[in-house]
Amino acid sequence: MTDTLRTCVFPCAGFGTRFFPATKVIPKEMLPLVDKPILQYGIEEARDSGMNKLVIVTSKGKDTILDHFDRTAELERSLRERNKHDLLAEVDLVSRMVDLISVRQKEALGLGHAVLTARDAVGNHPFAVVLPDDVILAEEPCLLQMRRVFEETGRPVIALMEVSAEETSRYGIVAGELESGRRFKVTDMVEKPKANAPSRYAIIGRYILPPEVFPLIEQTERGAGGEIQLTDALRALVQQGDFYGYVFEGTRYDAGEKLGYLKATVDYALRHPQLAREFRAYLESVAAPPAVTAPESETVAAS
Ligand code: UTP
């Protein structure tokens, strides 16, 4: 029987340079997507996929991340005194949502290193990794879709997304074969292939991994950009046995860069129960094509 999956790691210790200057002081995980910080979507996804031990990897200056999920006695008292019960309920819901374990990555040495920092907190059990700035809008949480494959196979599972041939050079791409339905048997991976991509399936920020990955990360040399890359350790893991990808159902946004963030904002706002109607009307008003007035020459020709 496979060990129960209940731990999820959220690496939040990067610099967020693609979103400068907004993220110079504010962690990108705390940028609001409509009315919740980006990280909260990932936390809700993990919770709704049955994870109850959540490990946040932070770095200096990112304490607001933990504060957001903490009790705020003074604020709660003030809301209670002013009879703002609906707001109180919302604030209360967030602080009761989860208990977080926080670990510090002292130096931003890459995603692989961030995951390794969580080793003691994870222990000798399988665990999930969610990159919070990969926000996924889906009927069924992406991690839950992947969890099923993990429970069927007991093997590592990574989320995959089909991209166009032109886009393959921007992602880690898997080699292997699409088995039944959405399950992909991975035989190798290539980081940002300039040519001859082995498939059109890109690796995005959701992973279910066994604890055996930790020694492999430890053995990983610094790679691209001087960072310890998670992909390098995953390539070693592929050599150790069956390794799966899952072409998840849903839409993924890269909310860690400006355009992806804007797209996510629009799509989430269009689904927000209180905002959707008016926001849609607003978008339609700004997107309406300008009134057509026939150019003068045409008018002349027609007369
Ligand atoms: P990214 O490359 O997307 O994040 O890393 P970044 O480095 O913060 O962003 P840019 O490229 O400078 O804009 C993927 C994930 O890994 C985490 C990031 O926080 C993000 O969730 N990460 C990255 C760490 O936790 N530690 C690191 O040393 C590097």
Tab-separated table of N, CA, C and O and ligand atoms in Angstrom, residues 10-20 23 28-29 57-59 62 105 107-115 130-134 227-228 254 256-257, ligand 1:
chain	number	residue	atom	x	y	z
A	10	PHE	N	5.419	24.458	-0.229
A	10	PHE	CA	5.230	25.650	-1.072
A	10	PHE	C	6.528	26.459	-1.087
A	10	PHE	O	6.805	27.195	-0.132
A	11	PRO	N	7.341	26.335	-2.125
A	11	PRO	CA	8.566	27.138	-2.182
A	11	PRO	C	8.219	28.602	-2.482
A	11	PRO	O	7.633	28.909	-3.516
A	12	CYS	N	8.538	29.475	-1.539
A	12	CYS	CA	8.180	30.905	-1.682
A	12	CYS	C	9.394	31.781	-1.437
A	12	CYS	O	9.261	32.908	-0.963
A	13	ALA	N	10.591	31.270	-1.689
A	13	ALA	CA	11.781	32.016	-1.301
A	13	ALA	C	12.514	32.653	-2.485
A	13	ALA	O	13.621	33.149	-2.329
A	14	GLY	N	11.885	32.657	-3.656
A	14	GLY	CA	12.534	33.265	-4.823
A	14	GLY	C	12.473	34.786	-4.754
A	14	GLY	O	11.790	35.359	-3.902
A	15	PHE	N	13.165	35.443	-5.670
A	15	PHE	CA	13.211	36.905	-5.664
A	15	PHE	C	12.050	37.549	-6.406
A	15	PHE	O	11.762	38.712	-6.236
A	16	GLY	N	11.421	36.804	-7.299
A	16	GLY	CA	10.288	37.372	-8.033
A	16	GLY	C	10.684	38.515	-8.956
A	16	GLY	O	9.951	39.489	-9.125
A	17	THR	N	11.842	38.385	-9.604
A	17	THR	CA	12.357	39.500	-10.405
A	17	THR	C	11.489	39.808	-11.633
A	17	THR	O	11.489	40.922	-12.126
A	18	ARG	N	10.736	38.802	-12.115
A	18	ARG	CA	9.928	39.064	-13.317
A	18	ARG	C	8.775	40.012	-13.025
A	18	ARG	O	8.096	40.472	-13.932
A	19	PHE	N	8.553	40.281	-11.746
A	19	PHE	CA	7.441	41.169	-11.395
A	19	PHE	C	7.937	42.445	-10.730
A	19	PHE	O	7.186	43.138	-10.052
A	20	PHE	N	9.236	42.739	-10.887
A	20	PHE	CA	9.760	43.994	-10.347
A	20	PHE	C	9.111	45.161	-11.058
A	20	PHE	O	8.776	45.033	-12.233
A	23	THR	N	7.411	43.527	-6.712
A	23	THR	CA	7.795	42.480	-5.763
A	23	THR	C	9.148	42.746	-5.099
A	23	THR	O	9.772	41.829	-4.574
A	28	LYS	N	5.824	38.006	-4.077
A	28	LYS	CA	4.853	37.834	-5.167
A	28	LYS	C	3.696	36.943	-4.735
A	28	LYS	O	2.577	37.078	-5.223
A	29	GLU	N	3.972	36.049	-3.804
A	29	GLU	CA	2.912	35.151	-3.305
A	29	GLU	C	1.807	35.930	-2.603
A	29	GLU	O	0.719	35.408	-2.385
A	57	VAL	N	8.236	27.378	2.424
A	57	VAL	CA	9.663	27.725	2.409
A	57	VAL	C	9.757	29.227	2.140
A	57	VAL	O	9.379	29.692	1.059
A	58	THR	N	10.211	29.969	3.151
A	58	THR	CA	10.274	31.425	2.984
A	58	THR	C	11.725	31.891	3.045
A	58	THR	O	12.643	31.094	3.205
A	59	SER	N	11.883	33.185	2.942
A	59	SER	CA	13.216	33.773	3.091
A	59	SER	C	13.034	35.100	3.814
A	59	SER	O	11.912	35.506	4.106
A	62	LYS	N	9.853	37.846	4.123
A	62	LYS	CA	8.605	37.252	3.607
A	62	LYS	C	7.664	36.859	4.744
A	62	LYS	O	6.799	35.996	4.582
A	105	GLN	N	14.756	29.316	3.765
A	105	GLN	CA	15.865	29.077	2.844
A	105	GLN	C	16.780	30.293	2.980
A	105	GLN	O	16.373	31.413	2.650
A	107	GLU	N	19.541	31.190	1.557
A	107	GLU	CA	20.089	31.778	0.333
A	107	GLU	C	19.275	31.236	-0.833
A	107	GLU	O	18.950	30.035	-0.832
A	108	ALA	N	18.947	32.096	-1.783
A	108	ALA	CA	18.116	31.641	-2.913
A	108	ALA	C	18.969	30.834	-3.884
A	108	ALA	O	19.435	31.337	-4.916
A	109	LEU	N	19.173	29.556	-3.556
A	109	LEU	CA	20.054	28.709	-4.384
A	109	LEU	C	19.270	27.865	-5.372
A	109	LEU	O	19.787	26.885	-5.900
A	110	GLY	N	18.005	28.208	-5.569
A	110	GLY	CA	17.230	27.493	-6.586
A	110	GLY	C	16.100	26.661	-6.003
A	110	GLY	O	16.055	26.394	-4.800
A	111	LEU	N	15.201	26.244	-6.910
A	111	LEU	CA	14.014	25.493	-6.492
A	111	LEU	C	14.382	24.156	-5.838
A	111	LEU	O	13.803	23.765	-4.821
A	112	GLY	N	15.364	23.450	-6.416
A	112	GLY	CA	15.777	22.171	-5.841
A	112	GLY	C	16.230	22.369	-4.400
A	112	GLY	O	15.826	21.636	-3.487
A	113	HIS	N	17.035	23.399	-4.184
A	113	HIS	CA	17.542	23.689	-2.850
A	113	HIS	C	16.401	24.073	-1.901
A	113	HIS	O	16.385	23.677	-0.723
A	114	ALA	N	15.415	24.814	-2.411
A	114	ALA	CA	14.263	25.196	-1.576
A	114	ALA	C	13.516	23.942	-1.107
A	114	ALA	O	13.125	23.828	0.057
A	115	VAL	N	13.348	22.980	-2.009
A	115	VAL	CA	12.646	21.737	-1.652
A	115	VAL	C	13.470	20.958	-0.617
A	115	VAL	O	12.928	20.433	0.357
A	130	VAL	N	3.869	22.545	-4.534
A	130	VAL	CA	3.062	23.485	-5.325
A	130	VAL	C	3.859	24.766	-5.480
A	130	VAL	O	4.262	25.362	-4.472
A	131	LEU	N	4.096	25.185	-6.715
A	131	LEU	CA	4.702	26.497	-6.935
A	131	LEU	C	3.548	27.501	-6.976
A	131	LEU	O	2.721	27.466	-7.901
A	132	PRO	N	3.480	28.365	-5.968
A	132	PRO	CA	2.274	29.182	-5.803
A	132	PRO	C	1.976	30.088	-6.995
A	132	PRO	O	0.808	30.392	-7.266
A	133	ASP	N	3.027	30.529	-7.720
A	133	ASP	CA	2.721	31.464	-8.821
A	133	ASP	C	2.190	30.741	-10.063
A	133	ASP	O	1.749	31.381	-11.010
A	134	ASP	N	2.207	29.426	-10.060
A	134	ASP	CA	1.464	28.675	-11.083
A	134	ASP	C	0.055	28.469	-10.529
A	134	ASP	O	-0.189	27.571	-9.728
A	227	GLU	N	22.054	27.729	-9.969
A	227	GLU	CA	21.047	27.254	-9.020
A	227	GLU	C	20.980	25.724	-8.995
A	227	GLU	O	21.319	25.061	-9.986
A	228	ILE	N	20.528	25.194	-7.881
A	228	ILE	CA	20.287	23.749	-7.797
A	228	ILE	C	18.882	23.505	-8.337
A	228	ILE	O	17.880	23.927	-7.742
A	254	ASP	N	0.678	31.709	-15.339
A	254	ASP	CA	1.940	32.038	-14.678
A	254	ASP	C	1.765	33.412	-14.037
A	254	ASP	O	2.072	34.440	-14.637
A	256	GLY	N	3.384	34.701	-11.828
A	256	GLY	CA	4.653	35.275	-11.390
A	256	GLY	C	5.231	36.236	-12.413
A	256	GLY	O	6.303	36.796	-12.217
A	257	GLU	N	4.523	36.399	-13.538
A	257	GLU	CA	4.953	37.429	-14.502
A	257	GLU	C	3.735	38.262	-14.890
A	257	GLU	O	2.596	37.835	-14.727
B	1	UTP	P1	10.773	31.122	-10.159
B	1	UTP	O1	11.973	31.204	-10.984
B	1	UTP	O2	9.440	31.130	-10.775
B	1	UTP	O3	10.704	32.226	-9.051
B	1	UTP	O4	10.937	29.895	-9.167
B	1	UTP	P2	11.591	33.458	-8.713
B	1	UTP	O5	13.022	33.104	-8.740
B	1	UTP	O6	11.022	34.012	-7.454
B	1	UTP	O7	11.110	34.410	-9.865
B	1	UTP	P3	11.828	35.273	-10.975
B	1	UTP	O8	12.211	34.290	-12.049
B	1	UTP	O9	12.985	35.960	-10.299
B	1	UTP	O10	10.752	36.227	-11.376
B	1	UTP	C1	9.951	28.901	-9.009
B	1	UTP	C2	9.512	28.776	-7.565
B	1	UTP	O11	10.603	28.419	-6.745
B	1	UTP	C3	10.737	29.304	-5.642
B	1	UTP	C4	10.040	30.583	-6.091
B	1	UTP	O12	9.593	31.296	-4.960
B	1	UTP	C5	8.921	30.047	-6.970
B	1	UTP	O13	7.803	29.649	-6.204
B	1	UTP	N1	12.161	29.459	-5.350
B	1	UTP	C6	13.044	29.728	-6.360
B	1	UTP	C7	12.601	29.311	-4.048
B	1	UTP	O14	11.802	29.070	-3.114
B	1	UTP	N2	13.933	29.439	-3.808
B	1	UTP	C8	14.839	29.709	-4.773
B	1	UTP	O15	16.054	29.796	-4.472
B	1	UTP	C9	14.368	29.858	-6.093
